[in-house]
CSV table of C-alpha atoms and ligand atoms in Angstrom, one decimal:
chain,number,residue,atom,x,y,z
A,104,MET,CA,-7.6,-2.5,-30.6
A,105,THR,CA,-10.7,-0.7,-31.9
A,106,VAL,CA,-11.1,2.5,-30.6
A,107,GLN,CA,-14.9,2.5,-29.4
A,108,THR,CA,-16.2,5.9,-29.6
A,109,GLU,CA,-18.2,8.2,-27.3
A,110,ALA,CA,-22.1,6.9,-27.5
A,111,PRO,CA,-24.7,8.5,-26.1
A,112,ASP,CA,-27.3,5.7,-24.4
A,113,ALA,CA,-30.7,5.4,-24.5
A,114,GLY,CA,-31.3,8.7,-21.9
A,115,GLN,CA,-28.8,10.8,-24.4
A,116,ARG,CA,-26.2,10.7,-21.4
A,117,ARG,CA,-22.5,10.1,-22.4
A,118,ILE,CA,-21.3,7.0,-21.6
A,119,PRO,CA,-17.5,6.8,-21.9
A,120,PRO,CA,-15.2,5.0,-24.2
A,121,GLY,CA,-13.1,1.5,-23.5
A,122,PRO,CA,-12.0,-1.6,-25.1
A,123,PRO,CA,-15.0,-3.7,-26.5
A,124,PRO,CA,-16.1,-6.3,-24.0
A,125,ARG,CA,-16.9,-9.9,-25.1
A,126,ARG,CA,-20.0,-11.5,-23.7
A,127,ILE,CA,-20.3,-12.4,-19.7
A,128,VAL,CA,-16.8,-11.8,-19.2
A,129,GLY,CA,-16.6,-8.3,-20.7
A,130,ASN,CA,-13.0,-7.5,-20.3
A,131,LEU,CA,-11.8,-9.6,-17.2
A,132,PRO,CA,-9.7,-12.3,-19.3
A,133,GLU,CA,-7.3,-9.3,-20.0
A,134,PHE,CA,-7.6,-7.8,-17.0
A,135,ALA,CA,-7.0,-11.1,-15.1
A,136,SER,CA,-3.7,-11.9,-17.4
A,137,ASP,CA,-2.2,-8.3,-16.7
A,138,LEU,CA,-3.6,-6.0,-15.1
A,139,LEU,CA,-1.5,-3.1,-15.1
A,140,GLY,CA,-0.8,-3.6,-18.7
A,141,PHE,CA,-4.6,-3.2,-19.0
A,142,PHE,CA,-5.6,-0.4,-17.6
A,143,THR,CA,-2.4,1.2,-19.1
A,144,SER,CA,-3.6,0.5,-22.1
A,145,CYS,CA,-7.2,1.4,-21.9
A,146,ALA,CA,-5.7,4.8,-20.2
A,147,ARG,CA,-3.4,6.0,-23.3
A,148,THR,CA,-6.0,4.5,-25.8
A,149,TYR,CA,-9.4,6.0,-24.5
A,150,GLY,CA,-7.9,9.1,-22.5
A,151,ASP,CA,-9.2,10.5,-19.0
A,152,VAL,CA,-12.4,8.3,-18.7
A,153,ALA,CA,-12.4,4.9,-20.0
A,154,ARG,CA,-15.2,1.7,-19.3
A,155,VAL,CA,-14.0,-1.4,-18.5
A,156,GLN,CA,-16.2,-4.0,-18.4
A,157,LEU,CA,-15.4,-6.7,-15.6
A,158,GLY,CA,-18.2,-9.7,-15.6
A,159,SER,CA,-21.4,-7.7,-14.8
A,160,ARG,CA,-19.3,-5.0,-13.1
A,161,THR,CA,-18.7,-1.5,-14.9
A,162,GLY,CA,-15.9,0.4,-13.9
A,163,TYR,CA,-14.1,3.7,-15.1
A,164,LEU,CA,-10.9,4.5,-14.8
A,165,LEU,CA,-10.2,7.8,-14.4
A,166,THR,CA,-6.7,9.5,-15.1
A,167,ASN,CA,-7.6,12.8,-15.1
A,168,PRO,CA,-6.1,14.6,-11.6
A,169,ALA,CA,-9.0,17.0,-11.6
A,170,ASP,CA,-11.9,13.9,-12.1
A,171,ILE,CA,-9.5,11.8,-9.1
A,172,GLU,CA,-10.1,14.8,-6.8
A,173,GLN,CA,-14.1,14.8,-7.6
A,174,VAL,CA,-14.3,10.8,-6.2
A,175,LEU,CA,-12.0,11.6,-3.2
A,176,VAL,CA,-12.8,14.8,-2.1
A,177,GLY,CA,-15.5,17.2,-3.9
A,178,GLN,CA,-17.8,14.2,-4.1
A,179,HIS,CA,-16.5,11.7,-1.6
A,180,ARG,CA,-20.1,11.3,0.3
A,181,ASN,CA,-21.3,10.0,-2.9
A,182,PHE,CA,-18.4,7.0,-2.3
A,183,ILE,CA,-18.0,4.2,-0.6
A,184,LYS,CA,-15.0,1.6,-0.7
A,185,HIS,CA,-17.5,-1.6,-0.7
A,186,SER,CA,-16.4,-1.8,-4.2
A,187,PHE,CA,-14.0,-4.7,-6.5
A,188,PHE,CA,-11.7,-5.5,-4.1
A,189,TRP,CA,-12.9,-4.8,-1.2
A,190,ARG,CA,-15.4,-6.8,-0.4
A,191,HIS,CA,-13.3,-9.6,-1.0
A,192,VAL,CA,-11.0,-8.5,2.2
A,193,ARG,CA,-13.7,-7.8,4.9
A,194,ALA,CA,-12.9,-11.4,6.5
A,195,VAL,CA,-9.7,-10.5,6.9
A,196,PHE,CA,-9.7,-6.8,8.0
A,197,GLY,CA,-13.5,-7.2,9.6
A,198,ASP,CA,-14.5,-3.7,10.6
A,199,GLY,CA,-11.5,-1.8,10.9
A,200,LEU,CA,-10.4,2.1,10.1
A,201,LEU,CA,-9.4,0.9,6.0
A,202,THR,CA,-12.7,-1.1,5.3
A,203,SER,CA,-15.4,0.6,7.5
A,204,GLU,CA,-17.8,3.5,5.8
A,205,GLY,CA,-19.6,6.4,7.3
A,206,ASP,CA,-20.6,7.6,10.6
A,207,ALA,CA,-18.8,4.5,12.0
A,208,TRP,CA,-15.5,5.4,9.8
A,209,LEU,CA,-15.2,9.0,10.9
A,210,ALA,CA,-15.5,8.2,14.9
A,211,GLN,CA,-12.5,5.4,14.4
A,212,ARG,CA,-10.6,7.7,12.8
A,213,ARG,CA,-11.0,10.4,15.3
A,214,MET,CA,-10.0,7.9,17.8
A,215,ILE,CA,-7.1,6.9,16.2
A,216,GLN,CA,-5.5,9.6,14.6
A,217,PRO,CA,-3.7,11.0,17.6
A,218,ALA,CA,-1.3,7.8,17.8
A,219,PHE,CA,-0.2,9.3,14.3
A,220,HIS,CA,0.4,12.5,15.6
A,221,LYS,CA,3.1,14.3,13.8
A,222,ASP,CA,5.3,14.5,17.8
A,223,ARG,CA,3.8,11.4,18.4
A,224,ILE,CA,5.4,9.2,15.2
A,225,ALA,CA,8.7,11.1,15.9
A,226,GLY,CA,8.9,9.4,19.1
A,227,TYR,CA,8.8,6.1,17.0
A,228,GLY,CA,12.0,7.0,15.0
A,229,ALA,CA,14.1,5.7,17.4
A,230,VAL,CA,12.9,1.9,18.0
A,231,MET,CA,12.7,1.8,13.7
A,232,VAL,CA,16.3,2.6,13.6
A,233,GLU,CA,17.1,0.2,16.5
A,234,PHE,CA,15.2,-2.6,15.2
A,235,ALA,CA,16.5,-2.4,11.7
A,236,ASP,CA,20.4,-2.4,13.3
A,237,ARG,CA,19.2,-5.3,15.3
A,238,MET,CA,18.3,-7.0,12.7
A,239,THR,CA,21.2,-6.2,10.4
A,240,ASP,CA,23.8,-7.0,13.5
A,241,ASP,CA,22.7,-10.8,12.5
A,242,TRP,CA,23.4,-10.8,8.8
A,243,GLN,CA,25.9,-12.8,7.3
A,244,ASP,CA,28.7,-10.8,5.2
A,245,GLY,CA,28.4,-11.8,1.6
A,246,ALA,CA,25.4,-14.3,2.5
A,247,ALA,CA,22.5,-14.1,-0.2
A,248,ARG,CA,18.9,-13.1,1.8
A,249,SER,CA,15.3,-12.8,0.8
A,250,ILE,CA,15.2,-9.5,1.4
A,251,HIS,CA,11.5,-8.9,1.1
A,252,ARG,CA,10.9,-11.4,3.6
A,253,ASP,CA,13.4,-9.3,5.8
A,254,MET,CA,11.7,-6.0,5.6
A,255,MET,CA,8.5,-7.7,6.2
A,256,GLY,CA,9.4,-9.0,9.4
A,257,LEU,CA,11.0,-5.5,10.0
A,258,THR,CA,8.0,-3.5,9.4
A,259,LEU,CA,5.7,-6.1,11.4
A,260,GLU,CA,8.3,-6.0,14.4
A,261,ILE,CA,8.1,-2.1,14.5
A,262,VAL,CA,4.4,-1.8,14.2
A,263,ALA,CA,3.7,-4.2,17.0
A,264,LYS,CA,5.8,-2.4,19.1
A,265,VAL,CA,5.2,1.1,18.9
A,266,LEU,CA,1.3,1.0,18.1
A,267,PHE,CA,1.0,-2.1,20.4
A,268,ASP,CA,3.8,-2.4,22.5
A,269,SER,CA,4.1,-6.0,21.5
A,270,ASP,CA,6.6,-8.5,20.7
A,271,VAL,CA,6.0,-10.0,17.5
A,272,SER,CA,9.4,-11.8,16.9
A,273,GLU,CA,8.0,-15.2,17.3
A,274,ASP,CA,5.1,-14.7,15.1
A,275,VAL,CA,6.6,-13.3,12.0
A,276,ALA,CA,6.5,-16.2,10.2
A,277,GLU,CA,3.1,-17.3,10.8
A,278,VAL,CA,1.8,-13.7,10.0
A,279,GLU,CA,3.2,-13.7,6.9
A,280,ARG,CA,2.3,-17.2,5.5
A,281,SER,CA,-1.3,-16.5,6.6
A,282,PHE,CA,-1.3,-13.2,5.2
A,283,GLU,CA,0.4,-14.5,1.9
A,284,ALA,CA,-2.1,-17.6,1.9
A,285,ALA,CA,-5.3,-14.6,2.3
A,286,LEU,CA,-3.9,-12.1,-0.3
A,287,VAL,CA,-3.1,-14.8,-3.0
A,288,GLN,CA,-7.1,-15.8,-2.4
A,289,VAL,CA,-8.1,-12.3,-2.8
A,290,ALA,CA,-6.0,-12.0,-5.8
A,291,SER,CA,-8.1,-14.7,-7.6
A,292,ARG,CA,-11.4,-13.5,-6.4
A,293,PHE,CA,-10.9,-10.3,-8.2
A,294,ARG,CA,-9.5,-11.7,-11.6
A,295,SER,CA,-12.6,-14.6,-11.9
A,296,PRO,CA,-15.6,-13.9,-13.8
A,297,ILE,CA,-17.9,-16.1,-11.0
A,298,ARG,CA,-18.3,-15.0,-7.0
A,299,LEU,CA,-18.6,-17.8,-4.7
A,300,PRO,CA,-20.0,-16.5,-1.0
A,301,ASP,CA,-17.3,-17.0,1.2
A,302,TRP,CA,-19.4,-20.1,3.0
A,303,VAL,CA,-19.0,-22.3,-0.2
A,304,PRO,CA,-16.5,-24.8,0.8
A,305,THR,CA,-14.1,-24.9,-2.4
A,306,PRO,CA,-10.5,-25.6,-1.6
A,307,GLY,CA,-9.5,-21.7,-2.2
A,308,ASN,CA,-12.1,-20.6,0.4
A,309,LEU,CA,-11.4,-23.3,3.1
A,310,ARG,CA,-7.3,-21.8,2.5
A,311,TYR,CA,-8.6,-18.5,3.1
A,312,ALA,CA,-10.9,-19.2,6.0
A,313,ALA,CA,-8.0,-20.9,7.8
A,314,ALA,CA,-5.2,-18.1,7.0
A,315,VAL,CA,-8.2,-16.0,9.0
A,316,ARG,CA,-7.9,-18.2,11.7
A,317,ARG,CA,-4.4,-18.0,12.2
A,318,LEU,CA,-4.2,-14.6,11.9
A,319,ASP,CA,-7.1,-14.2,14.7
A,320,ALA,CA,-5.6,-16.4,17.0
A,321,LEU,CA,-2.5,-14.7,16.8
A,322,VAL,CA,-4.4,-11.0,17.1
A,323,TYR,CA,-6.5,-12.5,20.2
A,324,ARG,CA,-3.5,-13.4,21.8
A,325,ILE,CA,-1.7,-10.4,21.8
A,326,ILE,CA,-4.9,-8.4,23.0
A,327,ARG,CA,-5.6,-10.5,26.1
A,328,GLU,CA,-1.8,-10.5,26.5
A,329,HIS,CA,-1.9,-6.4,26.6
A,330,GLY,CA,-5.3,-6.1,28.4
A,331,SER,CA,-3.3,-8.3,31.4
A,332,ARG,CA,-0.5,-5.8,31.7
A,333,PRO,CA,-1.1,-2.3,33.2
A,334,ALA,CA,-1.9,0.2,30.3
A,335,GLY,CA,0.8,2.1,28.8
A,336,PRO,CA,0.7,5.0,26.3
A,337,ASP,CA,0.1,2.7,23.2
A,338,LEU,CA,-2.8,3.0,20.4
A,339,LEU,CA,-3.8,-0.5,21.9
A,340,SER,CA,-3.9,0.4,25.2
A,341,MET,CA,-6.2,3.5,24.4
A,342,LEU,CA,-8.3,1.1,22.7
A,343,LEU,CA,-9.2,-1.4,25.2
A,344,ALA,CA,-9.8,1.5,27.9
A,345,VAL,CA,-12.2,3.0,25.2
A,346,ARG,CA,-16.0,3.1,27.4
A,347,GLY,CA,-19.1,4.5,25.2
A,348,ASP,CA,-21.7,6.5,26.6
A,349,GLY,CA,-22.9,3.6,28.8
A,350,GLY,CA,-19.5,3.0,30.4
A,351,GLU,CA,-19.5,-0.3,28.0
A,352,ARG,CA,-16.1,-1.6,26.2
A,353,MET,CA,-15.2,-1.7,22.3
A,354,PRO,CA,-16.3,-5.0,21.3
A,355,GLU,CA,-13.3,-7.2,20.9
A,356,ARG,CA,-14.5,-8.0,17.8
A,357,LEU,CA,-13.7,-4.1,16.7
A,358,VAL,CA,-10.6,-4.0,18.8
A,359,ARG,CA,-9.3,-7.1,16.9
A,360,ASP,CA,-10.6,-5.5,13.3
A,361,GLN,CA,-8.3,-2.4,14.5
A,362,ALA,CA,-5.5,-4.3,15.6
A,363,VAL,CA,-5.6,-6.9,12.3
A,364,THR,CA,-5.9,-3.5,10.1
A,365,LEU,CA,-3.4,-2.0,12.0
A,366,LEU,CA,-0.8,-4.3,11.6
A,367,LEU,CA,-0.9,-5.5,8.6
A,368,ALA,CA,-2.0,-2.0,6.8
A,369,GLY,CA,1.0,-0.9,9.3
A,370,HIS,CA,3.6,-3.4,7.6
A,371,GLU,CA,3.3,-5.0,3.9
A,372,THR,CA,3.3,-1.4,1.9
A,373,THR,CA,6.4,0.2,4.1
A,374,ALA,CA,8.0,-3.3,3.5
A,375,LEU,CA,7.3,-3.6,-0.1
A,376,THR,CA,8.5,0.1,-0.1
A,377,LEU,CA,11.7,-1.0,0.8
A,378,SER,CA,12.1,-3.9,-1.1
A,379,TRP,CA,11.0,-2.4,-4.6
A,380,THR,CA,14.0,0.9,-3.2
A,381,TRP,CA,16.8,-2.5,-2.5
A,382,ALA,CA,16.1,-3.7,-5.8
A,383,LEU,CA,16.0,-0.2,-8.3
A,384,LEU,CA,19.3,0.7,-5.8
A,385,SER,CA,21.2,-2.1,-7.2
A,386,THR,CA,20.3,-1.7,-10.5
A,387,HIS,CA,21.2,1.9,-10.7
A,388,PRO,CA,24.7,1.8,-9.4
A,389,HIS,CA,25.0,5.8,-9.6
A,390,VAL,CA,22.0,6.7,-7.3
A,391,GLU,CA,23.4,3.9,-4.8
A,392,GLU,CA,26.5,6.0,-4.9
A,393,ARG,CA,24.9,9.3,-4.4
A,394,LEU,CA,22.4,7.8,-1.5
A,395,ALA,CA,25.6,6.5,-0.2
A,396,ARG,CA,27.5,10.6,-0.2
A,397,GLU,CA,24.9,11.7,1.5
A,398,LEU,CA,24.6,8.9,4.0
A,399,ARG,CA,28.2,9.9,4.9
A,400,ASP,CA,28.1,13.7,4.8
A,401,VAL,CA,25.3,13.7,7.4
A,402,LEU,CA,25.8,10.6,9.7
A,403,GLY,CA,29.5,10.7,9.1
A,404,GLY,CA,29.4,6.6,10.4
A,405,ARG,CA,26.7,6.9,13.2
A,406,ALA,CA,23.2,5.1,12.8
A,407,PRO,CA,20.2,7.8,12.2
A,408,THR,CA,17.9,9.5,14.1
A,409,VAL,CA,14.3,11.5,13.5
A,410,ALA,CA,16.2,15.0,14.1
A,411,ASP,CA,18.7,14.4,10.7
A,412,LEU,CA,15.6,13.6,8.5
A,413,PRO,CA,15.3,17.3,7.2
A,414,ARG,CA,19.2,16.7,5.7
A,415,LEU,CA,18.6,13.1,4.5
A,416,ARG,CA,16.8,14.6,1.1
A,417,TYR,CA,18.5,12.6,-1.3
A,418,THR,CA,17.4,9.4,0.7
A,419,GLU,CA,14.0,11.0,0.8
A,420,HIS,CA,13.9,11.4,-2.8
A,421,VAL,CA,14.8,7.6,-3.0
A,422,VAL,CA,11.8,6.4,-1.6
A,423,THR,CA,9.5,8.7,-3.2
A,424,GLU,CA,11.0,8.0,-6.6
A,425,SER,CA,10.7,3.9,-5.9
A,426,MET,CA,7.1,4.4,-4.9
A,427,ARG,CA,6.3,6.4,-8.3
A,428,LEU,CA,7.5,3.5,-10.1
A,429,TYR,CA,6.1,0.7,-7.7
A,430,PRO,CA,3.7,2.2,-5.7
A,431,PRO,CA,2.5,-0.3,-3.0
A,432,ALA,CA,-0.9,0.5,-3.3
A,433,TYR,CA,-0.9,0.7,-6.9
A,434,ALA,CA,-5.0,1.1,-7.4
A,435,ILE,CA,-7.9,2.6,-5.6
A,436,GLY,CA,-11.2,1.9,-6.1
A,437,ARG,CA,-14.6,3.4,-5.1
A,438,GLU,CA,-18.3,2.4,-6.0
A,439,ALA,CA,-20.9,4.7,-6.7
A,440,VAL,CA,-23.5,5.0,-4.4
A,441,ALA,CA,-26.1,7.1,-6.5
A,442,ASP,CA,-26.1,8.5,-10.1
A,443,CYS,CA,-23.3,10.9,-10.6
A,444,GLU,CA,-21.0,12.5,-13.2
A,445,ILE,CA,-17.6,12.3,-13.4
A,446,GLY,CA,-15.7,13.9,-16.1
A,447,GLY,CA,-18.4,14.7,-17.9
A,448,PHE,CA,-19.7,11.2,-18.4
A,449,HIS,CA,-22.9,9.8,-16.4
A,450,THR,CA,-21.8,7.5,-13.7
A,451,PRO,CA,-25.1,5.2,-12.7
A,452,ALA,CA,-25.0,4.0,-8.7
A,453,GLY,CA,-22.7,0.6,-8.5
A,454,THR,CA,-20.4,1.7,-11.1
A,455,THR,CA,-16.7,1.0,-9.7
A,456,LEU,CA,-14.1,3.8,-9.8
A,457,PHE,CA,-10.5,2.6,-10.2
A,458,MET,CA,-7.9,5.2,-9.7
A,459,SER,CA,-4.3,4.0,-10.1
A,460,PRO,CA,-1.0,5.5,-8.8
A,461,TRP,CA,0.5,3.0,-11.2
A,462,VAL,CA,-0.9,4.5,-14.2
A,463,MET,CA,-0.7,7.9,-13.2
A,464,HIS,CA,3.1,7.9,-11.9
A,465,ARG,CA,4.2,6.3,-15.2
A,466,ASP,CA,2.6,9.0,-17.2
A,467,ALA,CA,4.6,11.0,-19.7
A,468,ARG,CA,2.2,14.2,-19.1
A,469,TRP,CA,3.6,14.5,-16.3
A,470,PHE,CA,7.1,13.1,-15.5
A,471,ASP,CA,10.0,13.1,-18.4
A,472,GLU,CA,11.5,9.6,-19.4
A,473,PRO,CA,8.3,8.1,-16.9
A,474,ASP,CA,9.8,4.6,-16.7
A,475,ALA,CA,13.2,5.9,-15.4
A,476,PHE,CA,14.6,5.6,-11.9
A,477,ARG,CA,15.6,9.2,-11.5
A,478,PRO,CA,15.6,10.1,-7.6
A,479,GLU,CA,16.9,13.9,-8.7
A,480,ARG,CA,13.7,14.7,-10.7
A,481,TRP,CA,12.1,15.5,-7.3
A,482,GLU,CA,14.9,18.1,-6.2
A,483,ALA,CA,13.7,21.3,-7.7
A,484,GLY,CA,10.3,21.6,-6.2
A,485,LEU,CA,8.5,18.7,-8.7
A,486,ALA,CA,6.0,17.8,-5.8
A,487,GLU,CA,5.2,21.5,-5.6
A,488,ARG,CA,4.9,22.0,-9.0
A,489,LEU,CA,2.5,19.2,-9.8
A,490,ALA,CA,-1.3,18.9,-10.0
A,491,ARG,CA,-2.8,17.2,-7.1
A,492,PHE,CA,-3.8,13.5,-7.4
A,493,VAL,CA,-1.3,13.0,-9.9
A,494,TYR,CA,1.5,11.4,-7.6
A,495,MET,CA,-0.4,9.8,-4.6
A,496,PRO,CA,0.8,6.8,-3.3
A,497,PHE,CA,-1.0,7.4,-0.6
A,498,GLY,CA,-4.5,8.4,-1.9
A,499,GLY,CA,-6.1,11.7,-0.8
A,500,GLY,CA,-8.8,13.5,0.5
A,501,PRO,CA,-10.8,12.2,4.2
A,502,ARG,CA,-9.2,9.0,3.2
A,503,LEU,CA,-6.0,9.3,2.8
A,504,CYS,CA,-3.4,7.2,4.4
A,505,ILE,CA,-3.5,7.4,8.0
A,506,GLY,CA,0.5,6.3,8.1
A,507,ASN,CA,1.8,8.5,5.2
A,508,ARG,CA,4.2,10.2,7.5
A,509,PHE,CA,4.7,6.8,9.3
A,510,ALA,CA,5.4,5.2,6.4
A,511,MET,CA,7.7,8.1,5.3
A,512,MET,CA,9.5,8.1,7.9
A,513,GLU,CA,10.1,4.2,8.5
A,514,ALA,CA,11.4,3.8,5.0
A,515,THR,CA,13.7,6.7,4.9
A,516,LEU,CA,15.1,5.7,8.4
A,517,ILE,CA,15.3,2.1,8.0
A,518,LEU,CA,17.0,3.0,4.3
A,519,ALA,CA,19.5,5.2,5.7
A,520,ALA,CA,19.8,2.6,8.6
A,521,ILE,CA,20.8,-0.5,6.3
A,522,ALA,CA,22.3,1.1,3.4
A,523,ARG,CA,24.8,3.0,6.0
A,524,ARG,CA,26.5,-0.4,6.3
A,525,PHE,CA,25.6,-2.5,3.5
A,526,ARG,CA,25.7,-2.9,-0.1
A,527,LEU,CA,22.8,-5.3,-1.8
A,528,ARG,CA,22.9,-6.9,-4.9
A,529,LEU,CA,20.6,-8.8,-6.2
A,530,GLU,CA,20.7,-12.1,-7.6
A,531,PRO,CA,20.1,-12.3,-10.7
A,532,ASP,CA,20.8,-9.2,-11.8
A,533,ARG,CA,17.2,-8.0,-13.1
A,534,MET,CA,14.2,-6.3,-11.4
A,535,PRO,CA,11.5,-8.4,-10.4
A,536,ALA,CA,8.4,-8.4,-12.2
A,537,PRO,CA,5.4,-6.9,-9.9
A,538,TYR,CA,2.4,-8.8,-9.6
A,539,PRO,CA,-0.8,-7.2,-8.2
A,540,THR,CA,-3.2,-8.7,-5.5
A,541,ILE,CA,-3.8,-6.1,-3.3
A,542,THR,CA,-0.5,-4.5,-3.3
A,543,LEU,CA,2.1,-4.9,-6.0
A,544,ARG,CA,4.4,-7.6,-4.9
A,545,PRO,CA,7.7,-8.7,-6.2
A,546,GLN,CA,6.9,-12.2,-8.1
A,547,GLY,CA,8.9,-14.6,-6.7
A,548,GLY,CA,10.7,-12.2,-3.8
A,549,VAL,CA,13.8,-10.3,-3.8
A,550,ARG,CA,16.9,-12.3,-3.4
A,551,MET,CA,19.8,-10.5,-2.6
A,552,ARG,CA,23.3,-10.6,-1.5
A,553,VAL,CA,24.7,-8.6,1.4
A,554,THR,CA,28.2,-7.3,1.6
A,555,ARG,CA,29.2,-5.0,4.5
A,556,THR,CA,30.7,-1.7,3.6
A,557,LEU,CA,31.1,-0.4,7.2
A,558,ASP,CA,31.4,-1.9,10.7
B,742,HEM,C1,4.1,3.4,2.0
B,742,HEM,C2,3.7,2.8,2.8
B,742,HEM,C3,2.0,3.0,2.5
B,742,HEM,C4,1.3,3.1,1.9
B,742,HEM,C5,1.9,2.8,0.2
B,742,HEM,C6,0.4,3.4,1.6
B,742,HEM,C7,-1.1,3.7,1.4
B,742,HEM,C8,-2.6,3.6,1.7
B,742,HEM,C9,-3.2,4.1,0.7
B,742,HEM,C10,-3.2,4.1,-0.9
B,742,HEM,C11,-4.4,4.2,1.5
B,742,HEM,C12,-6.2,4.9,1.1
B,742,HEM,C13,-6.4,3.9,0.5
B,742,HEM,C14,-8.2,4.1,-0.6
B,742,HEM,O1,-8.4,5.5,-0.6
B,742,HEM,O2,-8.3,3.3,-1.1
B,742,HEM,C15,-4.2,3.7,2.8
B,742,HEM,C16,-5.2,3.9,4.0
B,742,HEM,C17,-4.5,3.8,5.5
B,742,HEM,N1,-3.5,3.2,5.5
B,742,HEM,FE1,-1.7,3.3,4.6
B,742,HEM,N2,0.1,2.8,3.3
B,742,HEM,C18,1.2,2.7,3.9
B,742,HEM,C19,1.4,3.0,4.9
B,742,HEM,C20,0.9,2.6,6.1
B,742,HEM,C21,0.8,2.5,7.4
B,742,HEM,C22,2.4,2.8,8.1
B,742,HEM,C23,-0.3,2.6,8.2
B,742,HEM,C24,0.0,2.3,9.7
B,742,HEM,C25,0.5,2.3,10.8
B,742,HEM,C26,-1.2,2.7,7.4
B,742,HEM,C27,-2.3,2.0,7.5
B,742,HEM,C28,-3.5,2.7,6.7
B,742,HEM,C29,-5.1,2.7,7.4
B,742,HEM,C30,-5.5,2.3,8.8
B,742,HEM,C31,-5.8,2.9,6.5
B,742,HEM,C32,-7.2,3.2,6.1
B,742,HEM,C33,-7.2,5.0,6.5
B,742,HEM,C34,-9.1,5.3,6.6
B,742,HEM,O3,-9.6,4.9,5.5
B,742,HEM,O4,-9.4,6.3,7.2
B,742,HEM,N3,-0.9,2.6,6.1
B,742,HEM,N4,-2.9,3.7,2.7
C-alpha cells in the first residue's frame, strides 16, 4: 500500500493521510470485503487519524484516545449520530433513545435513566439467574446446541421481563428472524456505493420492510396487552403513564420506538458477549478451569446472586476480556455538524468520524500480546491505568450505553449460572469468524456440545 503523506488542501488546511481512493467507490471495496481488517490496516499504516473514502462519504478513523474523547465528550455538541450506519437503521429504531438527537434525546434519557439506576438493576439479578437456570434445566447432557441462539433467546426474555414485565417466550424465534433479516439488509446497505431510498421496491428493501412490520406487530401487541393491565413498577408502565404539559400521553409510535430500542439494544449485544465468551472458554481450557475454580470456591454449588458479584472477580474479568477481543459494538460513528478540527486536522461538516473498539482493543500500544485471551491481565488494576477511551466497549460521554451496568451484571451472572453446571465445547473446535453487521456477530452461529458437570 502506498502511504499518502499529509497534504495541505487548497486552503492550506491539513487533511489526514489515508489509503488512496479509487474513482467513485473510493475505499469501499476494501471496506466491504473485510471491514475489520481494513480499519486495522488503516490505523496501523496511517496513524492516529486516517482518512477513508467510502463512496461519496469521507470518514476519519480515530485511534488516539484523546481525539476520541474530543468527539464523544469535549466537542460532542458538534456531532450527531445520523452518520453512516445509523441512518440505515432508523426504520427499526425510529426516534428511540439510541437514534434520537439533541433535546428530544436528552428528555428521553432523563425519563428512562431511573430504570437503570444501580439499585434498580440489582433487583433484576434474580430474574437473570432464574431464567438462565430454567433454560439450562432443559439442556440434554451431551447434546449439541446452537449456543448463540440460546443466548439471544435468554437475554431477550430477560429484558422483556425486567423492563416491560412481559413474557416473550413464544416470540423469540420471530424476533430473531425479523431482526436478523433487518441486520443483513443494513449490513449490505452500508457496504454498497449506491443508496436507494427505502421506498424503492428492491427485493432487499421489501425484505427489510417486512421484517420491520413483523417487529412492529409484536411490539404493539406487547404495548396493548400491557396497557390493559394495572400499571406496575416497570419501565413500560412508566412510559405509558407519562403525560405532557397539556396532559397528553406519549404518542404510541414513540412508545413503540423506545420499546423496540430497549428490546433489541438490550439483548443482542449481551447475547453476543456471552456467545463469544463461551467460544473463547472452549478454546482456552486453562481459563475455563480457573473460572470453574472460582465458581466452586465462591458459590459452593449453589446458584449465584447479585450479592456474590464482588467476589466473582475472575468471572467478571473473563467478560471484560471477551469484550476486549470481540466488542459487540465494534465501531461507533458520528457526523460533524459544522467544520471543526480533530487531532490537528481540518474536519469539514459532514465528515464521518469512526471510532473502533475492535481496533483500539487490539492495539499493542496498550495491551501486551493484544490478540491473546488473558482475563488475568485485568487483575492488577489495568482498567485504572489505561487512558480513557482505550477500552470502550460501551462507548462514552453523554451517549454512553445506558445499559452498561445492566449488561455487565447480566453477562457475569449468566456466565456464572451456566458455567457452574455445564462445560461447553465448540463443534468444530475453532473460533467462529467475526462478521460485522451493526454488531459483531459470529459467522454461522456458535455450535457447541454441552456437558453437565453438576446436577
Ligand atoms: C455487552 C452489552 C452491550 C454493549 C457492548 C453495548 C454497547 C453500546 C454502545 C457502544 C453504545 C453507544 C453507541 C454510540 O455512542 O454510538 C450503546 C448505547 C446504548 N445502549 Fe448499549 N450495549 C450493551 C448492552 C445494553 C443493554 C443491556 C441495554 C438496555 C437494556 C442497552 C441499551 C442501550 C441504549 C438505549 C443506548 C443508547 C443510549 C443513548 O444514546 O443515550 N445496551 N450501547
